[in-house]
Every structure is written in C-alpha cells, then in structure tokens.
Amino acid sequence: MPEPAALRVCALYPDLMNIYADRGNLLLLERRCNWRGIGFEVTAAGLGEPVDPGAHDLFYLGGGQDRDQLLCAQDLVETKREGLHAAAGAGKVILGVCGGYQLLGHSYAFGDQEVPGVGLVDLRTVRSETGPRLIGNVAIEVELPGTDRPRVLAGFENHGGRTHLGAGEQPLGRVLRGHGNTGESGFEGVIRDGVIGTYLHGPLLPKNAWFADWLIRRALLLDAPLDPLDDALEESAHRSARRAAGV
Ligand code: GLN
C-alpha cells in the first residue's frame, strides 16, 4: 500500500507552550515521516486562532510555566474547545505534555487561581502549596492498543501539579521510577482513544522513538506497520534515559 501523503500536525501555542524544548517532539515526528517518504505539515494555532478539526491528524500541546499556561488556558477554552472536542470525537490524536497535559482536563488550580481546561478527559490538577515539585528522571510501563507487549517510556518530569484522574479514565502507564501523576498513585498520564497526556518531557519522542512511530501510525490510521528505520542512535538515547531513571 502506498504511504499516505502527509502527517498534518497542529501545534498549539508553539511559542508559549514550549518548556524543555517540547517542540523537539515535532522535529522528531517530521524526520521520521520524511525518512519514510511521508510528508509532514505543521500549522501553528496561537492565541485567538481557532482550530479546524478536519484539517489535522495530530494536535500537540507542550508544557509551560504557570503564567503562560494561564494565558493559553483561557484562549483554549474560548477559541479552541469546540474544535478540539470535534477532533477527539473524530478519533484524531491529541497529545499534551506536562502543562499541556494538565489543560486537557477540567482544571488546574494553583494558589487562589483556577485555570480552566478543555475537558477532553476527566481529570483535575491541583498544585501542591506545601509539597515539593515532582522533579526527576522517570520511566513508566505502557501497553498501548495494537502493540503486542508492554514497553517502557523514559523521560524527565518537573511539575508542581498533582493530577487526579476521574474514576472512568485510564492512565497512560504504570510508574516504574519517578513520581507520575501525583507522586503517590503509581500511575502516569492518561489515554482515552487518541487523547494522550503525559508529564514526560525529555523531550519525550526523541528518547522514545517507538512511541513516535506509534503516534504516527495511529494518527494516520495505518493498518500496516511503518517501514523500519535505523534506530541505533534513538535506541541508545532511550537506553540512557532508562539508565538515568534506574530502569
Ligand atoms: N505549570 C505546571 C506545573 O508546574 C506545568 C509545568 C511544566 O509544563 N513543566 O505543574
């Protein structure tokens, strides 16, 4: 079967929500598509710009400082909420990292402020005013739909927020090392169909190229596996990230 023409990505607030170079995740997607002859298009959706749910295969929202997150949260709810719900309903991939993950839920509370989220998944985040920030290398075990075995995602986390999943939500993975959603639950992230949230920076995808491929395949709704690539460098980055986490 011929490869699809292009992976069409919508980068939400690429300038404001780009902590820890989270945009590097998009560069990796671009390379892995191009190396296989799959095109790659990225469209930025900044403040005040609505999203067209049918125009993209994958929506990406990186992490941000509380200040920038507040700015984006307001805009997300006012101008993009409807489009993102339609996209999720159509089975598109929506990936949120750290601050972006928090905004996929209902709310992020810090100090005396409560930042609204888009409510794509049933979760709430509260920044601990007394506990420490949850910082460090992290490894989680995940079993994604369509994969035949559990795999490890390795990365780095740094968040003050504790994310509590609603009873019906499924975490992305089980914490092997690190803190994850609350530091206590033993779980990390969230997955509901194509909507995925995680605290893993790293950036996440360069350290876990297998996950990047899973996202590409899922976003393009491909039945057949993607062509293999020479992943010696990516696998070595993955091993170092795991070693750093002690897994
Ligand atoms: N502001 C959020 C928190 O500290 C997210 C930070 C981030 O994206 N690293 O919980």
mmCIF file of C-alpha atoms and ligand atoms in Angstrom:
data_model
loop_
_atom_site.group_PDB
_atom_site.id
_atom_site.type_symbol
_atom_site.label_atom_id
_atom_site.label_comp_id
_atom_site.label_asym_id
_atom_site.label_seq_id
_atom_site.Cartn_x
_atom_site.Cartn_y
_atom_site.Cartn_z
ATOM 1 C CA MET A 1 0.000 0.000 0.000
ATOM 2 C CA PRO A 2 1.430 3.447 -0.822
ATOM 3 C CA GLU A 3 2.330 5.603 2.183
ATOM 4 C CA PRO A 4 -0.098 8.487 2.884
ATOM 5 C CA ALA A 5 0.833 11.889 1.520
ATOM 6 C CA ALA A 6 1.458 13.662 4.790
ATOM 7 C CA LEU A 7 1.062 13.777 8.533
ATOM 8 C CA ARG A 8 -0.727 17.040 9.251
ATOM 9 C CA VAL A 9 0.115 18.429 12.677
ATOM 10 C CA CYS A 10 -1.455 21.339 14.503
ATOM 11 C CA ALA A 11 0.982 22.845 17.037
ATOM 12 C CA LEU A 12 -0.978 24.640 19.730
ATOM 13 C CA TYR A 13 0.801 27.736 21.102
ATOM 14 C CA PRO A 14 4.245 26.610 19.895
ATOM 15 C CA ASP A 15 5.911 29.725 21.341
ATOM 16 C CA LEU A 16 4.185 29.897 24.710
ATOM 17 C CA MET A 17 3.960 26.188 25.490
ATOM 18 C CA ASN A 18 7.483 25.017 24.717
ATOM 19 C CA ILE A 19 9.197 24.403 28.026
ATOM 20 C CA TYR A 20 12.145 21.957 27.952
ATOM 21 C CA ALA A 21 12.171 22.299 24.167
ATOM 22 C CA ASP A 22 8.980 20.276 23.881
ATOM 23 C CA ARG A 23 8.838 21.408 20.264
ATOM 24 C CA GLY A 24 11.676 18.937 19.629
ATOM 25 C CA ASN A 25 8.961 16.307 19.664
ATOM 26 C CA LEU A 26 7.615 17.770 16.428
ATOM 27 C CA LEU A 27 11.048 17.771 14.781
ATOM 28 C CA LEU A 28 11.343 14.081 15.514
ATOM 29 C CA LEU A 29 7.927 13.366 14.005
ATOM 30 C CA GLU A 30 8.931 15.349 10.938
ATOM 31 C CA ARG A 31 12.187 13.425 10.451
ATOM 32 C CA ARG A 32 10.644 10.020 10.974
ATOM 33 C CA CYS A 33 7.915 10.823 8.457
ATOM 34 C CA ASN A 34 10.315 12.272 5.898
ATOM 35 C CA TRP A 35 12.762 9.367 6.161
ATOM 36 C CA ARG A 36 9.887 7.137 5.101
ATOM 37 C CA GLY A 37 8.657 9.326 2.287
ATOM 38 C CA ILE A 38 5.659 10.538 4.285
ATOM 39 C CA GLY A 39 5.170 14.291 4.080
ATOM 40 C CA PHE A 40 4.856 16.467 7.164
ATOM 41 C CA GLU A 41 2.900 19.676 7.561
ATOM 42 C CA VAL A 42 2.781 21.741 10.691
ATOM 43 C CA THR A 43 0.323 24.549 11.302
ATOM 44 C CA ALA A 44 0.605 26.748 14.368
ATOM 45 C CA ALA A 45 -2.512 27.749 16.272
ATOM 46 C CA GLY A 46 -1.704 30.628 18.590
ATOM 47 C CA LEU A 47 -3.784 32.913 20.775
ATOM 48 C CA GLY A 48 -7.107 33.821 19.168
ATOM 49 C CA GLU A 49 -6.853 31.252 16.367
ATOM 50 C CA PRO A 50 -9.488 28.518 16.253
ATOM 51 C CA VAL A 51 -8.557 25.006 15.116
ATOM 52 C CA ASP A 52 -10.072 23.162 12.194
ATOM 53 C CA PRO A 53 -10.685 19.608 13.427
ATOM 54 C CA GLY A 54 -10.722 18.120 9.930
ATOM 55 C CA ALA A 55 -7.506 19.761 8.754
ATOM 56 C CA HIS A 56 -5.066 17.905 11.011
ATOM 57 C CA ASP A 57 -4.232 14.353 12.067
ATOM 58 C CA LEU A 58 -2.425 15.199 15.289
ATOM 59 C CA PHE A 59 -2.759 18.110 17.699
ATOM 60 C CA TYR A 60 0.158 18.871 20.004
ATOM 61 C CA LEU A 61 0.303 20.950 23.171
ATOM 62 C CA GLY A 62 3.605 21.227 25.065
ATOM 63 C CA GLY A 63 4.383 22.279 28.618
ATOM 64 C CA GLY A 64 4.538 25.778 30.030
ATOM 65 C CA GLN A 65 5.152 27.921 33.067
ATOM 66 C CA ASP A 66 2.077 28.661 35.156
ATOM 67 C CA ARG A 67 1.979 32.234 33.771
ATOM 68 C CA ASP A 68 1.920 31.171 30.109
ATOM 69 C CA GLN A 69 -0.344 28.275 30.902
ATOM 70 C CA LEU A 70 -2.923 30.670 32.325
ATOM 71 C CA LEU A 71 -2.844 32.742 29.145
ATOM 72 C CA CYS A 72 -3.268 29.692 26.927
ATOM 73 C CA ALA A 73 -5.907 28.067 29.107
ATOM 74 C CA GLN A 74 -8.263 30.992 28.722
ATOM 75 C CA ASP A 75 -7.759 31.033 24.965
ATOM 76 C CA LEU A 76 -8.023 27.279 24.667
ATOM 77 C CA VAL A 77 -11.442 27.302 26.249
ATOM 78 C CA GLU A 78 -12.648 30.371 24.361
ATOM 79 C CA THR A 79 -11.390 29.690 20.838
ATOM 80 C CA LYS A 80 -10.349 26.039 20.526
ATOM 81 C CA ARG A 81 -12.525 23.973 22.831
ATOM 82 C CA GLU A 82 -15.161 23.141 20.250
ATOM 83 C CA GLY A 83 -12.646 22.273 17.526
ATOM 84 C CA LEU A 84 -10.636 20.046 19.844
ATOM 85 C CA HIS A 85 -13.733 18.184 21.047
ATOM 86 C CA ALA A 86 -14.737 17.591 17.432
ATOM 87 C CA ALA A 87 -11.208 16.379 16.651
ATOM 88 C CA ALA A 88 -11.211 13.992 19.616
ATOM 89 C CA GLY A 89 -14.658 12.747 18.619
ATOM 90 C CA ALA A 90 -13.338 12.020 15.121
ATOM 91 C CA GLY A 91 -10.545 9.907 16.625
ATOM 92 C CA LYS A 92 -7.713 12.366 15.982
ATOM 93 C CA VAL A 93 -4.577 12.196 18.119
ATOM 94 C CA ILE A 94 -4.276 14.953 20.714
ATOM 95 C CA LEU A 95 -1.022 14.824 22.680
ATOM 96 C CA GLY A 96 -0.463 17.049 25.710
ATOM 97 C CA VAL A 97 2.823 17.194 27.609
ATOM 98 C CA CYS A 98 3.062 18.421 31.216
ATOM 99 C CA GLY A 99 1.318 21.837 31.299
ATOM 100 C CA GLY A 100 -0.395 20.761 28.064
ATOM 101 C CA TYR A 101 -1.486 17.527 29.719
ATOM 102 C CA GLN A 102 -2.961 19.458 32.646
ATOM 103 C CA LEU A 103 -5.010 21.596 30.231
ATOM 104 C CA LEU A 104 -6.624 18.539 28.647
ATOM 105 C CA GLY A 105 -8.578 18.058 31.862
ATOM 106 C CA HIS A 106 -11.193 20.135 33.659
ATOM 107 C CA SER A 107 -9.000 22.473 35.673
ATOM 108 C CA TYR A 108 -5.604 23.376 37.072
ATOM 109 C CA ALA A 109 -5.730 25.037 40.485
ATOM 110 C CA PHE A 110 -2.789 26.951 41.921
ATOM 111 C CA GLY A 111 -2.736 29.453 44.744
ATOM 112 C CA ASP A 112 -6.105 31.156 44.661
ATOM 113 C CA GLN A 113 -6.489 30.752 40.889
ATOM 114 C CA GLU A 114 -8.235 28.041 38.952
ATOM 115 C CA VAL A 115 -7.299 27.688 35.322
ATOM 116 C CA PRO A 116 -9.942 26.034 33.170
ATOM 117 C CA GLY A 117 -9.067 23.136 30.900
ATOM 118 C CA VAL A 118 -10.739 21.909 27.708
ATOM 119 C CA GLY A 119 -12.279 18.906 29.461
ATOM 120 C CA LEU A 120 -11.321 16.306 26.855
ATOM 121 C CA VAL A 121 -10.581 13.907 29.689
ATOM 122 C CA ASP A 122 -11.931 13.675 33.193
ATOM 123 C CA LEU A 123 -9.059 14.887 35.330
ATOM 124 C CA ARG A 124 -8.226 17.718 37.658
ATOM 125 C CA THR A 125 -4.842 19.092 38.647
ATOM 126 C CA VAL A 126 -4.013 20.888 41.849
ATOM 127 C CA ARG A 127 -0.620 22.463 42.510
ATOM 128 C CA SER A 128 0.620 21.445 45.908
ATOM 129 C CA GLU A 129 1.348 24.520 48.016
ATOM 130 C CA THR A 130 3.107 22.522 50.704
ATOM 131 C CA GLY A 131 4.657 19.521 48.977
ATOM 132 C CA PRO A 132 7.746 19.611 46.744
ATOM 133 C CA ARG A 133 7.754 19.927 42.969
ATOM 134 C CA LEU A 134 7.917 16.479 41.446
ATOM 135 C CA ILE A 135 11.210 16.540 39.587
ATOM 136 C CA GLY A 136 13.474 13.881 38.151
ATOM 137 C CA ASN A 137 14.018 11.110 35.675
ATOM 138 C CA VAL A 138 11.020 8.917 35.169
ATOM 139 C CA ALA A 139 10.210 5.621 33.496
ATOM 140 C CA ILE A 140 6.761 4.152 33.001
ATOM 141 C CA GLU A 141 5.481 0.900 31.596
ATOM 142 C CA VAL A 142 2.776 1.238 28.970
ATOM 143 C CA GLU A 143 0.722 -1.198 26.964
ATOM 144 C CA LEU A 144 -0.734 0.655 24.010
ATOM 145 C CA PRO A 145 -3.595 -0.550 21.827
ATOM 146 C CA GLY A 146 -2.299 -2.508 18.848
ATOM 147 C CA THR A 147 1.036 -3.369 20.478
ATOM 148 C CA ASP A 148 1.868 -6.928 21.477
ATOM 149 C CA ARG A 149 3.817 -6.272 24.679
ATOM 150 C CA PRO A 150 4.352 -3.737 27.426
ATOM 151 C CA ARG A 151 7.021 -1.148 26.598
ATOM 152 C CA VAL A 152 8.888 1.499 28.546
ATOM 153 C CA LEU A 153 8.659 5.255 28.095
ATOM 154 C CA ALA A 154 11.549 7.138 29.692
ATOM 155 C CA GLY A 155 11.845 10.871 30.246
ATOM 156 C CA PHE A 156 12.040 13.681 32.733
ATOM 157 C CA GLU A 157 9.332 15.314 34.835
ATOM 158 C CA ASN A 158 9.127 18.649 36.614
ATOM 159 C CA HIS A 159 5.716 19.703 37.862
ATOM 160 C CA GLY A 160 4.143 21.252 40.905
ATOM 161 C CA GLY A 161 0.701 19.981 39.917
ATOM 162 C CA ARG A 162 -0.775 16.692 41.104
ATOM 163 C CA THR A 163 -3.138 15.240 38.529
ATOM 164 C CA HIS A 164 -6.114 13.214 39.721
ATOM 165 C CA LEU A 165 -7.889 11.061 37.146
ATOM 166 C CA GLY A 166 -11.645 10.555 37.275
ATOM 167 C CA ALA A 167 -12.863 7.033 38.008
ATOM 168 C CA GLY A 168 -13.508 6.188 34.354
ATOM 169 C CA GLU A 169 -10.136 7.316 32.998
ATOM 170 C CA GLN A 170 -7.219 5.091 32.153
ATOM 171 C CA PRO A 171 -3.649 6.129 32.970
ATOM 172 C CA LEU A 172 -1.093 6.047 30.173
ATOM 173 C CA GLY A 173 1.242 3.891 32.209
ATOM 174 C CA ARG A 174 2.429 2.463 35.492
ATOM 175 C CA VAL A 175 5.300 4.274 37.187
ATOM 176 C CA LEU A 176 8.484 2.192 37.333
ATOM 177 C CA ARG A 177 10.634 5.051 38.626
ATOM 178 C CA GLY A 178 9.774 8.669 39.340
ATOM 179 C CA HIS A 179 6.607 10.389 40.517
ATOM 180 C CA GLY A 180 3.951 10.350 37.794
ATOM 181 C CA ASN A 181 0.511 11.899 38.210
ATOM 182 C CA THR A 182 0.510 12.559 41.947
ATOM 183 C CA GLY A 183 3.703 11.067 43.358
ATOM 184 C CA GLU A 184 1.550 8.510 45.136
ATOM 185 C CA SER A 185 -0.904 6.880 42.762
ATOM 186 C CA GLY A 186 1.684 4.765 40.942
ATOM 187 C CA PHE A 187 0.251 5.910 37.614
ATOM 188 C CA GLU A 188 1.339 8.362 34.956
ATOM 189 C CA GLY A 189 -0.529 10.214 32.263
ATOM 190 C CA VAL A 190 -3.859 9.482 30.680
ATOM 191 C CA ILE A 191 -5.082 7.827 27.500
ATOM 192 C CA ARG A 192 -8.560 7.903 26.063
ATOM 193 C CA ASP A 193 -8.697 6.811 22.426
ATOM 194 C CA GLY A 194 -6.420 9.288 20.649
ATOM 195 C CA VAL A 195 -6.216 11.748 23.536
ATOM 196 C CA ILE A 196 -2.968 11.260 25.425
ATOM 197 C CA GLY A 197 -1.495 13.273 28.258
ATOM 198 C CA THR A 198 1.830 12.735 29.999
ATOM 199 C CA TYR A 199 4.234 14.538 32.308
ATOM 200 C CA LEU A 200 7.224 13.189 30.388
ATOM 201 C CA HIS A 201 9.429 15.855 28.870
ATOM 202 C CA GLY A 202 12.764 14.880 27.684
ATOM 203 C CA PRO A 203 11.791 15.716 25.024
ATOM 204 C CA LEU A 204 9.597 12.673 25.086
ATOM 205 C CA LEU A 205 9.744 11.475 21.486
ATOM 206 C CA PRO A 206 13.492 11.617 20.739
ATOM 207 C CA LYS A 207 14.018 9.372 23.770
ATOM 208 C CA ASN A 208 11.183 7.037 22.808
ATOM 209 C CA ALA A 209 11.192 6.770 19.032
ATOM 210 C CA TRP A 210 8.972 3.674 19.150
ATOM 211 C CA PHE A 211 6.259 5.837 20.720
ATOM 212 C CA ALA A 212 6.677 8.471 17.997
ATOM 213 C CA ASP A 213 6.037 5.728 15.439
ATOM 214 C CA TRP A 214 3.008 4.513 17.360
ATOM 215 C CA LEU A 215 1.615 8.079 17.252
ATOM 216 C CA ILE A 216 2.302 8.478 13.521
ATOM 217 C CA ARG A 217 0.603 5.191 12.732
ATOM 218 C CA ARG A 218 -2.336 5.960 14.989
ATOM 219 C CA ALA A 219 -2.735 9.492 13.627
ATOM 220 C CA LEU A 220 -2.674 8.296 10.013
ATOM 221 C CA LEU A 221 -4.890 5.306 10.808
ATOM 222 C CA LEU A 222 -2.446 2.929 9.120
ATOM 223 C CA ASP A 223 -3.100 -0.800 9.331
ATOM 224 C CA ALA A 224 0.356 -1.841 8.225
ATOM 225 C CA PRO A 225 3.416 -1.177 10.378
ATOM 226 C CA LEU A 226 5.657 1.695 9.304
ATOM 227 C CA ASP A 227 8.866 0.894 7.442
ATOM 228 C CA PRO A 228 11.656 0.193 9.915
ATOM 229 C CA LEU A 229 14.442 2.770 10.277
ATOM 230 C CA ASP A 230 17.994 2.510 11.526
ATOM 231 C CA ASP A 231 17.309 3.450 15.132
ATOM 232 C CA ALA A 232 20.740 2.802 16.665
ATOM 233 C CA LEU A 233 21.060 6.402 17.879
ATOM 234 C CA GLU A 234 17.469 6.632 19.119
ATOM 235 C CA GLU A 235 17.763 3.333 20.942
ATOM 236 C CA SER A 236 20.924 4.481 22.635
ATOM 237 C CA ALA A 237 19.129 7.689 23.756
ATOM 238 C CA HIS A 238 16.322 5.506 25.082
ATOM 239 C CA ARG A 239 18.767 3.297 26.998
ATOM 240 C CA SER A 240 20.498 6.309 28.562
ATOM 241 C CA ALA A 241 17.132 7.754 29.621
ATOM 242 C CA ARG A 242 16.245 4.421 31.214
ATOM 243 C CA ARG A 243 19.626 4.188 32.916
ATOM 244 C CA ALA A 244 19.177 7.724 34.263
ATOM 245 C CA ALA A 245 15.843 6.626 35.711
ATOM 246 C CA GLY A 246 17.411 3.431 37.077
ATOM 247 C CA VAL A 247 15.345 1.006 34.990
HETATM 248 N N1 GLN B 1 2.907 24.619 35.396
HETATM 249 C C1 GLN B 1 2.768 23.205 35.533
HETATM 250 C C2 GLN B 1 3.246 22.629 36.861
HETATM 251 O O1 GLN B 1 4.256 23.042 37.391
HETATM 252 C C3 GLN B 1 3.450 22.529 34.358
HETATM 253 C C4 GLN B 1 4.918 22.769 34.277
HETATM 254 C C5 GLN B 1 5.550 22.170 33.069
HETATM 255 O O2 GLN B 1 4.971 22.128 31.972
HETATM 256 N N2 GLN B 1 6.774 21.718 33.268
HETATM 257 O O3 GLN B 1 2.609 21.729 37.379
#
